[in-house]
Amino acid sequence: MTTMTKSNEPIKILCIVGARPNFMKIAPLMRVFRAVPDVFDTRLVHTGQHYDEAMKDAFFRQLQIPEPDIDLGVGSGTHTVQTAEIMRRFEPVVDDYSPEAVLVVGDVNSTIACALVAAKKNIAVVHVEAGLRSGDRRMPEEVNRVLTDQISDLLFTTEPDGKANLLREGVAEEKIHFVGNVMIDTLFANRERAVDPGQTLAELTDIDALTEDFGILTLHRPSNVDDPIVLQRLLETIAELSRRLPLVFPIHPRTRTRIDEAGLTPVLADSRIALTEPLGYLQLLGLMTRARLLMTDSGGLQEESTALGVPCITLRENTERPITVDNGTNTIVGTDPVRINACFDDVMATGGKAGQVPELWDGRAAERIGEALKQHFREAAQAA
Ligand code: UD1
C-alpha cells in the first residue's frame, strides 16, 4: 500500500539499520537522502541488534553514517526475543513520526521486524536488496527475505535473478526495480580510503606483507559454527591449507564463542591462521584488495570479492547471490574437505575465475533508489 503525500512536502521515510551488514547498505542511501532535504525528510533508526565498538561504532565512523536519530537498544537475544522486542520498541517510533514509508535493507532480524510493524500500520515498506533466495528455509535470513518481500510495496533488486524469484512468488511486476547494489556503492566510494593492508597485517598478525601472500577467512553462519562437528572439520581443513597460504581470520563474536565452547582453540593455535577481532570496514577492504583469495560464508563478501575481482571460495552449500558465481569470482564448495581442497588448489594454481563486475554494480544504486522513490511518492500524490 502507499500512503499519499502532498507533492510539495518532503517524503518522510524512516530508515532502519540493525546489524553490521546493514551499515554499508544504508551509508550511500543516507547520503543521497540528506543531500536533498526538500525532497526527503529521513530519520535513521538503529535497532541495536549489533551494538558494540567492533560490530557497530567503527562502521558508523568509517562510513560517515549520521548518528542514529533513534536507538532502540534491543541488543542480543534469541531470534524470537530479538524480533519481538524490535517490533515492540519500533511501534511507538512509527506512531510518533508518521512516515510515509519505512525503508529496510538486507535480511537480518531487524529487517523483518520493522517491515512487519510498518505493514500492520498500512505504511509503505521499501525493501533494498529484495528478491535474493538461497532456497534454504533453515537459514534464518531466508525466512526474513521471503517474508519481508511479501509485505513490501517497493522492491529494489541487485541482480536479475531477484526479479525472477519475486515474480515466481507472486509479487507484482510494477513494484520491482532493478537498481544495482548499494553495498558496492560503498565499496567503490571507499576504495581510495582503505587502510594499507601492510599496516593491518603488521599491527594484528605475524604475516609479512612484503614477503608473503595471504588469504582472508570469515565464518559465522549458524549452519557452519553451531554444530561442533561441522566446525571442527572446517577448521581442521582450513588450518591445513593455511600452511600453504597464511590466512587472516577476523572472528565474529558468535564464532569465537562456539570455538571456545567446542574446545577448538588448539586447532587454530597449531596453524597459520591469524585470529583478529572483527575488523573495521576500511581495514577489511584494504586486506581484500591485496588478498590472494577469500574463504567465507558471508553474503556480503561474496559480492565484494566479485566487485574487486578477488577469488572467493564460499563455504556453504548454496548462495542467494548466484550472479557472483555466474558472472563473478565466486565458487560454492560447501563444507566437504575434498571440495574445499580442490577449489583451493585450483585458485592457487590458476588464480581462479576471471569474472566480471555485474550489471549496474557501478556505484550509483543509491541514486537510482532515490530517483525511484521520488517518482513513486510524487506520482502517487499527483494521481490522488
Ligand atoms: C546477524 C544476522 C546475519 C548477519 C550477521 C553479521 C540475523 C538473523 N542474522 O547474525 O544475517 O550476517 O548479523 O554479523 O539477523 N554480538 C556482539 N556484539 C554485537 C552484536 C552481537 O558481541 O555488537 C554477539 C552477541 O552476543 C550474539 C552474537 O554476537 O551472541 C550473534 O549476534 P546476532 O545479532 O544474534 O546474530 P549474528 O550471528 O551476528
mmCIF file with all atom_site columns, N, CA and C in Angstrom, residues 110-170:
data_model
loop_
_atom_site.group_PDB
_atom_site.id
_atom_site.type_symbol
_atom_site.label_atom_id
_atom_site.label_alt_id
_atom_site.label_comp_id
_atom_site.label_asym_id
_atom_site.label_entity_id
_atom_site.label_seq_id
_atom_site.pdbx_PDB_ins_code
_atom_site.Cartn_x
_atom_site.Cartn_y
_atom_site.Cartn_z
_atom_site.occupancy
_atom_site.B_iso_or_equiv
_atom_site.pdbx_formal_charge
_atom_site.auth_seq_id
_atom_site.auth_comp_id
_atom_site.auth_asym_id
_atom_site.auth_atom_id
_atom_site.pdbx_PDB_model_num
ATOM 1   N N  . SER A 1 110 ? 16.246 -7.374  12.180  1.00 0.00 ? 110 SER A N  1
ATOM 2   C CA . SER A 1 110 ? 15.729 -6.002  12.213  1.00 0.00 ? 110 SER A CA 1
ATOM 3   C C  . SER A 1 110 ? 14.922 -5.685  10.951  1.00 0.00 ? 110 SER A C  1
ATOM 4   N N  . THR A 1 111 ? 15.297 -6.291  9.829   1.00 0.00 ? 111 THR A N  1
ATOM 5   C CA . THR A 1 111 ? 14.633 -6.033  8.545   1.00 0.00 ? 111 THR A CA 1
ATOM 6   C C  . THR A 1 111 ? 13.172 -6.484  8.606   1.00 0.00 ? 111 THR A C  1
ATOM 7   N N  . ILE A 1 112 ? 12.947 -7.723  8.969   1.00 0.00 ? 112 ILE A N  1
ATOM 8   C CA . ILE A 1 112 ? 11.571 -8.234  9.005   1.00 0.00 ? 112 ILE A CA 1
ATOM 9   C C  . ILE A 1 112 ? 10.784 -7.585  10.140  1.00 0.00 ? 112 ILE A C  1
ATOM 10  N N  . ALA A 1 113 ? 11.423 -7.370  11.277  1.00 0.00 ? 113 ALA A N  1
ATOM 11  C CA . ALA A 1 113 ? 10.686 -6.826  12.434  1.00 0.00 ? 113 ALA A CA 1
ATOM 12  C C  . ALA A 1 113 ? 10.105 -5.452  12.092  1.00 0.00 ? 113 ALA A C  1
ATOM 13  N N  . CYS A 1 114 ? 10.909 -4.568  11.529  1.00 0.00 ? 114 CYS A N  1
ATOM 14  C CA . CYS A 1 114 ? 10.436 -3.209  11.244  1.00 0.00 ? 114 CYS A CA 1
ATOM 15  C C  . CYS A 1 114 ? 9.487  -3.199  10.054  1.00 0.00 ? 114 CYS A C  1
ATOM 16  N N  . ALA A 1 115 ? 9.741  -4.054  9.065   1.00 0.00 ? 115 ALA A N  1
ATOM 17  C CA . ALA A 1 115 ? 8.833  -4.134  7.915   1.00 0.00 ? 115 ALA A CA 1
ATOM 18  C C  . ALA A 1 115 ? 7.446  -4.564  8.382   1.00 0.00 ? 115 ALA A C  1
ATOM 19  N N  . LEU A 1 116 ? 7.410  -5.501  9.291   1.00 0.00 ? 116 LEU A N  1
ATOM 20  C CA . LEU A 1 116 ? 6.117  -6.018  9.747   1.00 0.00 ? 116 LEU A CA 1
ATOM 21  C C  . LEU A 1 116 ? 5.328  -4.958  10.529  1.00 0.00 ? 116 LEU A C  1
ATOM 22  N N  . VAL A 1 117 ? 6.025  -4.206  11.358  1.00 0.00 ? 117 VAL A N  1
ATOM 23  C CA . VAL A 1 117 ? 5.350  -3.123  12.094  1.00 0.00 ? 117 VAL A CA 1
ATOM 24  C C  . VAL A 1 117 ? 4.738  -2.138  11.097  1.00 0.00 ? 117 VAL A C  1
ATOM 25  N N  . ALA A 1 118 ? 5.508  -1.756  10.083  1.00 0.00 ? 118 ALA A N  1
ATOM 26  C CA . ALA A 1 118 ? 5.017  -0.790  9.091   1.00 0.00 ? 118 ALA A CA 1
ATOM 27  C C  . ALA A 1 118 ? 3.809  -1.358  8.345   1.00 0.00 ? 118 ALA A C  1
ATOM 28  N N  . ALA A 1 119 ? 3.926  -2.608  7.891   1.00 0.00 ? 119 ALA A N  1
ATOM 29  C CA . ALA A 1 119 ? 2.840  -3.200  7.097   1.00 0.00 ? 119 ALA A CA 1
ATOM 30  C C  . ALA A 1 119 ? 1.542  -3.254  7.892   1.00 0.00 ? 119 ALA A C  1
ATOM 31  N N  . LYS A 1 120 ? 1.662  -3.553  9.192   1.00 0.00 ? 120 LYS A N  1
ATOM 32  C CA . LYS A 1 120 ? 0.460  -3.626  10.039  1.00 0.00 ? 120 LYS A CA 1
ATOM 33  C C  . LYS A 1 120 ? -0.200 -2.264  10.201  1.00 0.00 ? 120 LYS A C  1
ATOM 34  N N  . LYS A 1 121 ? 0.566  -1.214  9.944   1.00 0.00 ? 121 LYS A N  1
ATOM 35  C CA . LYS A 1 121 ? 0.025  0.138   10.096  1.00 0.00 ? 121 LYS A CA 1
ATOM 36  C C  . LYS A 1 121 ? -0.261 0.775   8.740   1.00 0.00 ? 121 LYS A C  1
ATOM 37  N N  . ASN A 1 122 ? -0.317 -0.035  7.703   1.00 0.00 ? 122 ASN A N  1
ATOM 38  C CA . ASN A 1 122 ? -0.588 0.467   6.355   1.00 0.00 ? 122 ASN A CA 1
ATOM 39  C C  . ASN A 1 122 ? 0.400  1.524   5.898   1.00 0.00 ? 122 ASN A C  1
ATOM 40  N N  . ILE A 1 123 ? 1.627  1.387   6.325   1.00 0.00 ? 123 ILE A N  1
ATOM 41  C CA . ILE A 1 123 ? 2.679  2.302   5.876   1.00 0.00 ? 123 ILE A CA 1
ATOM 42  C C  . ILE A 1 123 ? 3.521  1.564   4.832   1.00 0.00 ? 123 ILE A C  1
ATOM 43  N N  . ALA A 1 124 ? 3.871  2.263   3.766   1.00 0.00 ? 124 ALA A N  1
ATOM 44  C CA . ALA A 1 124 ? 4.609  1.612   2.676   1.00 0.00 ? 124 ALA A CA 1
ATOM 45  C C  . ALA A 1 124 ? 5.933  1.053   3.169   1.00 0.00 ? 124 ALA A C  1
ATOM 46  N N  . VAL A 1 125 ? 6.239  -0.167  2.748   1.00 0.00 ? 125 VAL A N  1
ATOM 47  C CA . VAL A 1 125 ? 7.525  -0.791  3.074   1.00 0.00 ? 125 VAL A CA 1
ATOM 48  C C  . VAL A 1 125 ? 8.396  -0.771  1.815   1.00 0.00 ? 125 VAL A C  1
ATOM 49  N N  . VAL A 1 126 ? 9.619  -0.269  1.980   1.00 0.00 ? 126 VAL A N  1
ATOM 50  C CA . VAL A 1 126 ? 10.594 -0.238  0.883   1.00 0.00 ? 126 VAL A CA 1
ATOM 51  C C  . VAL A 1 126 ? 11.707 -1.209  1.253   1.00 0.00 ? 126 VAL A C  1
ATOM 52  N N  . HIS A 1 127 ? 11.948 -2.196  0.397   1.00 0.00 ? 127 HIS A N  1
ATOM 53  C CA . HIS A 1 127 ? 12.996 -3.184  0.702   1.00 0.00 ? 127 HIS A CA 1
ATOM 54  C C  . HIS A 1 127 ? 14.142 -3.060  -0.289  1.00 0.00 ? 127 HIS A C  1
ATOM 55  N N  . VAL A 1 128 ? 15.294 -2.731  0.241   1.00 0.00 ? 128 VAL A N  1
ATOM 56  C CA . VAL A 1 128 ? 16.506 -2.618  -0.571  1.00 0.00 ? 128 VAL A CA 1
ATOM 57  C C  . VAL A 1 128 ? 17.286 -3.924  -0.441  1.00 0.00 ? 128 VAL A C  1
ATOM 58  N N  . GLU A 1 129 ? 17.597 -4.539  -1.573  1.00 0.00 ? 129 GLU A N  1
ATOM 59  C CA . GLU A 1 129 ? 18.216 -5.864  -1.686  1.00 0.00 ? 129 GLU A CA 1
ATOM 60  C C  . GLU A 1 129 ? 17.127 -6.936  -1.589  1.00 0.00 ? 129 GLU A C  1
ATOM 61  N N  . ALA A 1 130 ? 16.083 -6.723  -2.381  1.00 0.00 ? 130 ALA A N  1
ATOM 62  C CA . ALA A 1 130 ? 14.959 -7.665  -2.405  1.00 0.00 ? 130 ALA A CA 1
ATOM 63  C C  . ALA A 1 130 ? 15.246 -8.823  -3.356  1.00 0.00 ? 130 ALA A C  1
ATOM 64  N N  . GLY A 1 131 ? 14.486 -9.896  -3.176  1.00 0.00 ? 131 GLY A N  1
ATOM 65  C CA . GLY A 1 131 ? 14.455 -10.969 -4.176  1.00 0.00 ? 131 GLY A CA 1
ATOM 66  C C  . GLY A 1 131 ? 15.561 -12.000 -4.115  1.00 0.00 ? 131 GLY A C  1
ATOM 67  N N  . LEU A 1 132 ? 16.537 -11.835 -3.227  1.00 0.00 ? 132 LEU A N  1
ATOM 68  C CA . LEU A 1 132 ? 17.603 -12.846 -3.144  1.00 0.00 ? 132 LEU A CA 1
ATOM 69  C C  . LEU A 1 132 ? 17.041 -14.101 -2.468  1.00 0.00 ? 132 LEU A C  1
ATOM 70  N N  . ARG A 1 133 ? 17.374 -15.264 -2.991  1.00 0.00 ? 133 ARG A N  1
ATOM 71  C CA . ARG A 1 133 ? 16.874 -16.524 -2.424  1.00 0.00 ? 133 ARG A CA 1
ATOM 72  C C  . ARG A 1 133 ? 17.965 -17.590 -2.459  1.00 0.00 ? 133 ARG A C  1
ATOM 73  N N  . SER A 1 134 ? 18.201 -18.196 -1.296  1.00 0.00 ? 134 SER A N  1
ATOM 74  C CA . SER A 1 134 ? 19.115 -19.343 -1.265  1.00 0.00 ? 134 SER A CA 1
ATOM 75  C C  . SER A 1 134 ? 18.349 -20.641 -1.501  1.00 0.00 ? 134 SER A C  1
ATOM 76  N N  . GLY A 1 135 ? 17.024 -20.588 -1.305  1.00 0.00 ? 135 GLY A N  1
ATOM 77  C CA . GLY A 1 135 ? 16.223 -21.805 -1.401  1.00 0.00 ? 135 GLY A CA 1
ATOM 78  C C  . GLY A 1 135 ? 16.300 -22.647 -0.144  1.00 0.00 ? 135 GLY A C  1
ATOM 79  N N  . ASP A 1 136 ? 16.976 -22.151 0.876   1.00 0.00 ? 136 ASP A N  1
ATOM 80  C CA . ASP A 1 136 ? 17.184 -22.921 2.107   1.00 0.00 ? 136 ASP A CA 1
ATOM 81  C C  . ASP A 1 136 ? 16.471 -22.229 3.270   1.00 0.00 ? 136 ASP A C  1
ATOM 82  N N  . ARG A 1 137 ? 15.295 -22.745 3.604   1.00 0.00 ? 137 ARG A N  1
ATOM 83  C CA . ARG A 1 137 ? 14.489 -22.094 4.646   1.00 0.00 ? 137 ARG A CA 1
ATOM 84  C C  . ARG A 1 137 ? 15.023 -22.334 6.058   1.00 0.00 ? 137 ARG A C  1
ATOM 85  N N  . ARG A 1 138 ? 16.048 -23.182 6.186   1.00 0.00 ? 138 ARG A N  1
ATOM 86  C CA . ARG A 1 138 ? 16.635 -23.357 7.527   1.00 0.00 ? 138 ARG A CA 1
ATOM 87  C C  . ARG A 1 138 ? 17.546 -22.196 7.887   1.00 0.00 ? 138 ARG A C  1
ATOM 88  N N  . MET A 1 139 ? 17.839 -21.395 6.882   1.00 0.00 ? 139 MET A N  1
ATOM 89  C CA . MET A 1 139 ? 18.696 -20.231 7.104   1.00 0.00 ? 139 MET A CA 1
ATOM 90  C C  . MET A 1 139 ? 17.818 -19.096 7.633   1.00 0.00 ? 139 MET A C  1
ATOM 91  N N  . PRO A 1 140 ? 18.137 -18.536 8.803   1.00 0.00 ? 140 PRO A N  1
ATOM 92  C CA . PRO A 1 140 ? 17.238 -17.506 9.338   1.00 0.00 ? 140 PRO A CA 1
ATOM 93  C C  . PRO A 1 140 ? 17.034 -16.341 8.372   1.00 0.00 ? 140 PRO A C  1
ATOM 94  N N  . GLU A 1 141 ? 18.079 -15.991 7.632   1.00 0.00 ? 141 GLU A N  1
ATOM 95  C CA . GLU A 1 141 ? 17.967 -14.858 6.699   1.00 0.00 ? 141 GLU A CA 1
ATOM 96  C C  . GLU A 1 141 ? 16.984 -15.152 5.570   1.00 0.00 ? 141 GLU A C  1
ATOM 97  N N  . GLU A 1 142 ? 16.870 -16.430 5.167   1.00 0.00 ? 142 GLU A N  1
ATOM 98  C CA . GLU A 1 142 ? 15.976 -16.751 4.053   1.00 0.00 ? 142 GLU A CA 1
ATOM 99  C C  . GLU A 1 142 ? 14.515 -16.495 4.460   1.00 0.00 ? 142 GLU A C  1
ATOM 100 N N  . VAL A 1 143 ? 14.185 -16.867 5.671   1.00 0.00 ? 143 VAL A N  1
ATOM 101 C CA . VAL A 1 143 ? 12.825 -16.598 6.177   1.00 0.00 ? 143 VAL A CA 1
ATOM 102 C C  . VAL A 1 143 ? 12.585 -15.087 6.196   1.00 0.00 ? 143 VAL A C  1
ATOM 103 N N  . ASN A 1 144 ? 13.569 -14.347 6.673   1.00 0.00 ? 144 ASN A N  1
ATOM 104 C CA . ASN A 1 144 ? 13.432 -12.884 6.718   1.00 0.00 ? 144 ASN A CA 1
ATOM 105 C C  . ASN A 1 144 ? 13.248 -12.297 5.318   1.00 0.00 ? 144 ASN A C  1
ATOM 106 N N  . ARG A 1 145 ? 13.964 -12.839 4.348   1.00 0.00 ? 145 ARG A N  1
ATOM 107 C CA . ARG A 1 145 ? 13.868 -12.310 2.968   1.00 0.00 ? 145 ARG A CA 1
ATOM 108 C C  . ARG A 1 145 ? 12.486 -12.553 2.382   1.00 0.00 ? 145 ARG A C  1
ATOM 109 N N  . VAL A 1 146 ? 12.033 -13.803 2.478   1.00 0.00 ? 146 VAL A N  1
ATOM 110 C CA . VAL A 1 146 ? 10.759 -14.174 1.853   1.00 0.00 ? 146 VAL A CA 1
ATOM 111 C C  . VAL A 1 146 ? 9.622  -13.348 2.463   1.00 0.00 ? 146 VAL A C  1
ATOM 112 N N  . LEU A 1 147 ? 9.614  -13.249 3.783   1.00 0.00 ? 147 LEU A N  1
ATOM 113 C CA . LEU A 1 147 ? 8.510  -12.551 4.455   1.00 0.00 ? 147 LEU A CA 1
ATOM 114 C C  . LEU A 1 147 ? 8.569  -11.056 4.201   1.00 0.00 ? 147 LEU A C  1
ATOM 115 N N  . THR A 1 148 ? 9.750  -10.476 4.253   1.00 0.00 ? 148 THR A N  1
ATOM 116 C CA . THR A 1 148 ? 9.870  -9.028  4.010   1.00 0.00 ? 148 THR A CA 1
ATOM 117 C C  . THR A 1 148 ? 9.388  -8.696  2.603   1.00 0.00 ? 148 THR A C  1
ATOM 118 N N  . ASP A 1 149 ? 9.779  -9.492  1.633   1.00 0.00 ? 149 ASP A N  1
ATOM 119 C CA . ASP A 1 149 ? 9.375  -9.194  0.251   1.00 0.00 ? 149 ASP A CA 1
ATOM 120 C C  . ASP A 1 149 ? 7.865  -9.295  0.070   1.00 0.00 ? 149 ASP A C  1
ATOM 121 N N  . GLN A 1 150 ? 7.239  -10.229 0.785   1.00 0.00 ? 150 GLN A N  1
ATOM 122 C CA . GLN A 1 150 ? 5.788  -10.386 0.640   1.00 0.00 ? 150 GLN A CA 1
ATOM 123 C C  . GLN A 1 150 ? 5.023  -9.157  1.127   1.00 0.00 ? 150 GLN A C  1
ATOM 124 N N  . ILE A 1 151 ? 5.592  -8.425  2.073   1.00 0.00 ? 151 ILE A N  1
ATOM 125 C CA . ILE A 1 151 ? 4.854  -7.279  2.631   1.00 0.00 ? 151 ILE A CA 1
ATOM 126 C C  . ILE A 1 151 ? 5.458  -5.947  2.177   1.00 0.00 ? 151 ILE A C  1
ATOM 127 N N  . SER A 1 152 ? 6.324  -5.985  1.166   1.00 0.00 ? 152 SER A N  1
ATOM 128 C CA . SER A 1 152 ? 6.940  -4.746  0.675   1.00 0.00 ? 152 SER A CA 1
ATOM 129 C C  . SER A 1 152 ? 6.134  -4.163  -0.477  1.00 0.00 ? 152 SER A C  1
ATOM 130 N N  . ASP A 1 153 ? 6.202  -2.841  -0.584  1.00 0.00 ? 153 ASP A N  1
ATOM 131 C CA . ASP A 1 153 ? 5.487  -2.114  -1.643  1.00 0.00 ? 153 ASP A CA 1
ATOM 132 C C  . ASP A 1 153 ? 6.411  -1.695  -2.771  1.00 0.00 ? 153 ASP A C  1
ATOM 133 N N  . LEU A 1 154 ? 7.677  -1.477  -2.425  1.00 0.00 ? 154 LEU A N  1
ATOM 134 C CA . LEU A 1 154 ? 8.689  -1.163  -3.441  1.00 0.00 ? 154 LEU A CA 1
ATOM 135 C C  . LEU A 1 154 ? 9.861  -2.087  -3.170  1.00 0.00 ? 154 LEU A C  1
ATOM 136 N N  . LEU A 1 155 ? 10.279 -2.821  -4.206  1.00 0.00 ? 155 LEU A N  1
ATOM 137 C CA . LEU A 1 155 ? 11.325 -3.813  -4.000  1.00 0.00 ? 155 LEU A CA 1
ATOM 138 C C  . LEU A 1 155 ? 12.479 -3.509  -4.953  1.00 0.00 ? 155 LEU A C  1
ATOM 139 N N  . PHE A 1 156 ? 13.646 -3.209  -4.384  1.00 0.00 ? 156 PHE A N  1
ATOM 140 C CA . PHE A 1 156 ? 14.821 -2.854  -5.175  1.00 0.00 ? 156 PHE A CA 1
ATOM 141 C C  . PHE A 1 156 ? 15.772 -4.040  -5.233  1.00 0.00 ? 156 PHE A C  1
ATOM 142 N N  . THR A 1 157 ? 16.054 -4.499  -6.451  1.00 0.00 ? 157 THR A N  1
ATOM 143 C CA . THR A 1 157 ? 16.861 -5.713  -6.604  1.00 0.00 ? 157 THR A CA 1
ATOM 144 C C  . THR A 1 157 ? 18.279 -5.386  -7.080  1.00 0.00 ? 157 THR A C  1
ATOM 145 N N  . THR A 1 158 ? 19.177 -6.327  -6.786  1.00 0.00 ? 158 THR A N  1
ATOM 146 C CA . THR A 1 158 ? 20.601 -6.142  -7.100  1.00 0.00 ? 158 THR A CA 1
ATOM 147 C C  . THR A 1 158 ? 21.047 -6.934  -8.315  1.00 0.00 ? 158 THR A C  1
ATOM 148 N N  . GLU A 1 159 ? 20.279 -7.964  -8.668  1.00 0.00 ? 159 GLU A N  1
ATOM 149 C CA . GLU A 1 159 ? 20.685 -8.816  -9.785  1.00 0.00 ? 159 GLU A CA 1
ATOM 150 C C  . GLU A 1 159 ? 19.427 -9.386  -10.448 1.00 0.00 ? 159 GLU A C  1
ATOM 151 N N  . PRO A 1 160 ? 19.515 -9.778  -11.720 1.00 0.00 ? 160 PRO A N  1
ATOM 152 C CA . PRO A 1 160 ? 18.316 -10.197 -12.456 1.00 0.00 ? 160 PRO A CA 1
ATOM 153 C C  . PRO A 1 160 ? 17.546 -11.348 -11.798 1.00 0.00 ? 160 PRO A C  1
ATOM 154 N N  . ASP A 1 161 ? 18.240 -12.289 -11.160 1.00 0.00 ? 161 ASP A N  1
ATOM 155 C CA . ASP A 1 161 ? 17.542 -13.393 -10.505 1.00 0.00 ? 161 ASP A CA 1
ATOM 156 C C  . ASP A 1 161 ? 16.534 -12.913 -9.475  1.00 0.00 ? 161 ASP A C  1
ATOM 157 N N  . GLY A 1 162 ? 16.810 -11.786 -8.863  1.00 0.00 ? 162 GLY A N  1
ATOM 158 C CA . GLY A 1 162 ? 15.915 -11.247 -7.832  1.00 0.00 ? 162 GLY A CA 1
ATOM 159 C C  . GLY A 1 162 ? 14.516 -11.055 -8.374  1.00 0.00 ? 162 GLY A C  1
ATOM 160 N N  . LYS A 1 163 ? 14.421 -10.476 -9.551  1.00 0.00 ? 163 LYS A N  1
ATOM 161 C CA . LYS A 1 163 ? 13.105 -10.232 -10.131 1.00 0.00 ? 163 LYS A CA 1
ATOM 162 C C  . LYS A 1 163 ? 12.397 -11.551 -10.443 1.00 0.00 ? 163 LYS A C  1
ATOM 163 N N  . ALA A 1 164 ? 13.127 -12.493 -11.024 1.00 0.00 ? 164 ALA A N  1
ATOM 164 C CA . ALA A 1 164 ? 12.532 -13.795 -11.360 1.00 0.00 ? 164 ALA A CA 1
ATOM 165 C C  . ALA A 1 164 ? 11.987 -14.472 -10.100 1.00 0.00 ? 164 ALA A C  1
ATOM 166 N N  . ASN A 1 165 ? 12.745 -14.400 -9.014  1.00 0.00 ? 165 ASN A N  1
ATOM 167 C CA . ASN A 1 165 ? 12.294 -15.018 -7.759  1.00 0.00 ? 165 ASN A CA 1
ATOM 168 C C  . ASN A 1 165 ? 11.015 -14.348 -7.254  1.00 0.00 ? 165 ASN A C  1
ATOM 169 N N  . LEU A 1 166 ? 10.987 -13.029 -7.323  1.00 0.00 ? 166 LEU A N  1
ATOM 170 C CA . LEU A 1 166 ? 9.830  -12.286 -6.805  1.00 0.00 ? 166 LEU A CA 1
ATOM 171 C C  . LEU A 1 166 ? 8.585  -12.563 -7.647  1.00 0.00 ? 166 LEU A C  1
ATOM 172 N N  . LEU A 1 167 ? 8.748  -12.590 -8.962  1.00 0.00 ? 167 LEU A N  1
ATOM 173 C CA . LEU A 1 167 ? 7.589  -12.857 -9.831  1.00 0.00 ? 167 LEU A CA 1
ATOM 174 C C  . LEU A 1 167 ? 7.038  -14.245 -9.532  1.00 0.00 ? 167 LEU A C  1
ATOM 175 N N  . ARG A 1 168 ? 7.948  -15.197 -9.317  1.00 0.00 ? 168 ARG A N  1
ATOM 176 C CA . ARG A 1 168 ? 7.518  -16.565 -9.019  1.00 0.00 ? 168 ARG A CA 1
ATOM 177 C C  . ARG A 1 168 ? 6.714  -16.628 -7.718  1.00 0.00 ? 168 ARG A C  1
ATOM 178 N N  . GLU A 1 169 ? 7.038  -15.741 -6.798  1.00 0.00 ? 169 GLU A N  1
ATOM 179 C CA . GLU A 1 169 ? 6.329  -15.724 -5.510  1.00 0.00 ? 169 GLU A CA 1
ATOM 180 C C  . GLU A 1 169 ? 5.113  -14.803 -5.549  1.00 0.00 ? 169 GLU A C  1
ATOM 181 N N  . GLY A 1 170 ? 4.765  -14.318 -6.742  1.00 0.00 ? 170 GLY A N  1
ATOM 182 C CA . GLY A 1 170 ? 3.519  -13.566 -6.881  1.00 0.00 ? 170 GLY A CA 1
ATOM 183 C C  . GLY A 1 170 ? 3.633  -12.073 -6.612  1.00 0.00 ? 170 GLY A C  1
#
